[in-house]
Amino acid sequence: MRDRATGSPINRWRLLLALGVLVTLVVVVAPRALEKMAAYAAVSFFNHYSVTRYVQRLQWTLALGVALTCWRRRLGAMQLLSCSLSRQLALFSLLFLLIQASVEWEWFPQLTFRFADGVGFFLLITYLAWIHRYQAYAFLLPALLFTLHYWLFERILNTETLACGANDSFLCIPDRWPWQVRY
């Protein structure tokens, strides 16, 4: 009796091709990746943005939205575990918390802070999909209001802390023509 996985010639070629790609990745890419990781680990710079109070407050508003949705829809642990979006939301939440712990306690923060944007982005996308899945759009309001408050009052209206016209900082109200900007 022939094995279905490797029995046909097409499957054998696929297996050989996959092994060839794997060997190529290990031989060519792995040394370069290890070299990059060693270079990043040697640098002492890392960004603390993922552990700022604004990011942590946004996380609390997202958690509030999840808790209110679970309460409103009467979702139990078994229902959440059986939902793939709930598992993905838990995974990205845990990954982001691990990145924050790494930055806060300085466990290779030079490497881990670089993943914060990507993991945070997928966390937000998964959160929106989860809210859509349970039709709990009203519970997006805490996160939306917090974000709007932050951008309006801390970033846009609080421009006296920005040296506009002197260093062309992010979010400066344009005060001259583009060709007059010095980089």
CSV table of C-alpha atoms in Angstrom, one decimal, residues 8-171:
chain,number,residue,atom,x,y,z
A,8,SER,CA,2.8,10.2,-6.2
A,9,PRO,CA,5.7,11.7,-8.1
A,10,ILE,CA,4.2,15.2,-7.8
A,11,ASN,CA,4.2,15.0,-4.0
A,12,ARG,CA,7.8,13.7,-4.0
A,13,TRP,CA,8.9,16.7,-6.1
A,14,ARG,CA,7.0,19.0,-3.7
A,15,LEU,CA,8.7,17.4,-0.7
A,16,LEU,CA,12.2,17.8,-2.4
A,17,LEU,CA,11.4,21.4,-3.3
A,18,ALA,CA,10.3,22.2,0.3
A,19,LEU,CA,13.5,20.6,1.7
A,20,GLY,CA,15.6,22.5,-0.8
A,21,VAL,CA,14.0,25.8,0.2
A,22,LEU,CA,14.5,24.9,3.9
A,23,VAL,CA,18.1,24.1,3.4
A,24,THR,CA,18.7,27.3,1.4
A,25,LEU,CA,17.0,29.3,4.1
A,26,VAL,CA,19.2,27.8,6.8
A,27,VAL,CA,22.4,28.1,4.9
A,28,VAL,CA,21.9,31.6,3.4
A,29,VAL,CA,19.4,33.5,5.6
A,30,ALA,CA,20.2,32.1,9.1
A,31,PRO,CA,23.8,33.4,9.3
A,32,ARG,CA,22.7,36.9,8.1
A,33,ALA,CA,19.8,36.9,10.6
A,34,LEU,CA,22.0,35.9,13.5
A,35,GLU,CA,24.5,38.6,12.5
A,36,LYS,CA,21.7,41.2,12.5
A,37,MET,CA,20.4,40.0,15.8
A,38,ALA,CA,23.9,40.3,17.3
A,39,ALA,CA,24.2,43.8,15.9
A,40,TYR,CA,20.9,44.8,17.4
A,41,ALA,CA,21.7,43.3,20.8
A,42,ALA,CA,25.0,45.2,20.9
A,43,VAL,CA,23.2,48.6,20.5
A,44,SER,CA,21.8,50.1,23.7
A,45,PHE,CA,19.1,52.2,21.9
A,46,PHE,CA,15.4,51.2,22.2
A,47,ASN,CA,12.1,53.0,22.1
A,48,HIS,CA,9.9,53.2,25.2
A,49,TYR,CA,6.7,54.1,23.3
A,50,SER,CA,5.0,50.8,23.9
A,51,VAL,CA,5.1,51.3,27.7
A,52,THR,CA,4.0,54.9,27.8
A,53,ARG,CA,0.9,55.7,29.8
A,54,TYR,CA,-1.1,56.6,26.7
A,55,VAL,CA,-0.6,53.1,25.2
A,56,GLN,CA,-1.4,51.5,28.6
A,57,ARG,CA,-4.6,53.5,28.9
A,58,LEU,CA,-5.6,52.5,25.4
A,59,GLN,CA,-5.0,48.9,26.4
A,60,TRP,CA,-7.3,49.4,29.4
A,61,THR,CA,-10.0,50.8,27.2
A,62,LEU,CA,-9.7,47.9,24.8
A,63,ALA,CA,-10.0,45.5,27.8
A,64,LEU,CA,-13.0,47.4,29.0
A,65,GLY,CA,-14.6,46.9,25.5
A,66,VAL,CA,-13.9,43.2,25.7
A,67,ALA,CA,-15.3,42.9,29.2
A,68,LEU,CA,-18.4,44.8,28.4
A,69,THR,CA,-19.0,42.8,25.3
A,70,CYS,CA,-18.6,39.5,27.2
A,71,TRP,CA,-21.0,40.8,29.9
A,72,ARG,CA,-23.5,42.0,27.4
A,73,ARG,CA,-23.5,38.9,25.2
A,74,ARG,CA,-23.1,36.6,28.2
A,75,LEU,CA,-19.9,35.0,26.8
A,76,GLY,CA,-18.3,32.3,28.9
A,77,ALA,CA,-14.8,31.0,28.8
A,78,MET,CA,-15.8,28.0,26.7
A,79,GLN,CA,-17.5,30.2,24.1
A,80,LEU,CA,-14.4,32.4,23.9
A,81,LEU,CA,-12.1,29.4,23.6
A,82,SER,CA,-14.1,28.0,20.8
A,83,CYS,CA,-14.0,31.3,18.8
A,84,SER,CA,-10.9,31.7,16.7
A,85,LEU,CA,-11.1,35.5,16.8
A,86,SER,CA,-11.1,35.3,20.6
A,87,ARG,CA,-8.0,33.1,20.6
A,88,GLN,CA,-6.2,35.4,18.1
A,89,LEU,CA,-7.1,38.4,20.3
A,90,ALA,CA,-5.7,36.7,23.3
A,91,LEU,CA,-2.6,35.8,21.4
A,92,PHE,CA,-1.8,39.3,20.2
A,93,SER,CA,-2.7,40.7,23.6
A,94,LEU,CA,-0.3,38.3,25.2
A,95,LEU,CA,2.4,39.1,22.6
A,96,PHE,CA,2.1,42.8,23.2
A,97,LEU,CA,2.2,42.4,26.9
A,98,LEU,CA,5.4,40.3,26.5
A,99,ILE,CA,6.9,43.1,24.4
A,100,GLN,CA,6.0,45.6,27.0
A,101,ALA,CA,7.5,43.5,29.7
A,102,SER,CA,10.7,43.1,27.7
A,103,VAL,CA,11.0,46.9,27.2
A,104,GLU,CA,10.1,47.7,30.8
A,105,TRP,CA,12.4,45.2,32.4
A,106,GLU,CA,15.0,45.5,29.6
A,107,TRP,CA,15.1,41.9,28.5
A,108,PHE,CA,16.7,42.4,25.0
A,109,PRO,CA,14.5,45.6,24.4
A,110,GLN,CA,16.8,46.5,21.4
A,111,LEU,CA,15.2,43.5,19.6
A,112,THR,CA,11.7,43.3,21.0
A,113,PHE,CA,10.7,47.0,20.7
A,114,ARG,CA,10.9,46.6,16.9
A,115,PHE,CA,8.0,44.2,17.0
A,116,ALA,CA,5.7,46.5,19.0
A,117,ASP,CA,4.2,48.3,16.0
A,118,GLY,CA,3.4,45.2,14.0
A,119,VAL,CA,2.0,43.3,17.0
A,120,GLY,CA,0.0,46.3,18.1
A,121,PHE,CA,-1.4,46.8,14.6
A,122,PHE,CA,-2.6,43.2,14.4
A,123,LEU,CA,-4.0,43.5,17.9
A,124,LEU,CA,-6.1,46.4,16.8
A,125,ILE,CA,-7.3,44.7,13.7
A,126,THR,CA,-8.2,41.6,15.6
A,127,TYR,CA,-10.0,43.7,18.2
A,128,LEU,CA,-12.1,45.3,15.5
A,129,ALA,CA,-12.9,42.0,13.9
A,130,TRP,CA,-13.8,40.6,17.3
A,131,ILE,CA,-16.1,43.5,18.0
A,132,HIS,CA,-17.7,43.0,14.6
A,133,ARG,CA,-18.1,39.3,15.2
A,134,TYR,CA,-20.1,40.0,18.4
A,135,GLN,CA,-21.9,43.1,17.0
A,136,ALA,CA,-20.7,45.3,19.9
A,137,TYR,CA,-19.9,48.5,18.0
A,138,ALA,CA,-20.9,50.7,21.0
A,139,PHE,CA,-18.1,49.3,23.0
A,140,LEU,CA,-15.6,50.8,20.5
A,141,LEU,CA,-16.5,54.2,21.9
A,142,PRO,CA,-14.2,54.2,25.0
A,143,ALA,CA,-11.1,53.4,22.8
A,144,LEU,CA,-12.2,55.9,20.1
A,145,LEU,CA,-12.9,58.7,22.6
A,146,PHE,CA,-9.6,58.1,24.4
A,147,THR,CA,-7.7,58.2,21.1
A,148,LEU,CA,-9.5,61.3,19.8
A,149,HIS,CA,-8.9,63.0,23.2
A,150,TYR,CA,-5.2,62.2,23.1
A,151,TRP,CA,-4.7,63.4,19.5
A,152,LEU,CA,-6.8,66.5,19.9
A,153,PHE,CA,-5.6,67.7,23.3
A,154,GLU,CA,-2.1,66.2,23.6
A,155,ARG,CA,-0.9,66.4,20.0
A,156,ILE,CA,-2.7,69.1,18.0
A,157,LEU,CA,-3.9,71.7,20.5
A,158,ASN,CA,-0.7,71.4,22.6
A,159,THR,CA,1.6,72.7,19.9
A,160,GLU,CA,3.3,75.2,22.1
A,161,THR,CA,5.7,72.4,23.1
A,162,LEU,CA,6.6,71.9,19.4
A,163,ALA,CA,9.2,74.3,18.0
A,164,CYS,CA,7.3,74.8,14.7
A,165,GLY,CA,9.3,76.8,12.2
A,166,ALA,CA,12.5,75.9,13.9
A,167,ASN,CA,12.9,72.1,13.5
A,168,ASP,CA,9.9,71.0,11.4
A,169,SER,CA,8.6,68.5,14.0
A,170,PHE,CA,5.9,66.0,13.4
A,171,LEU,CA,2.4,67.5,13.4
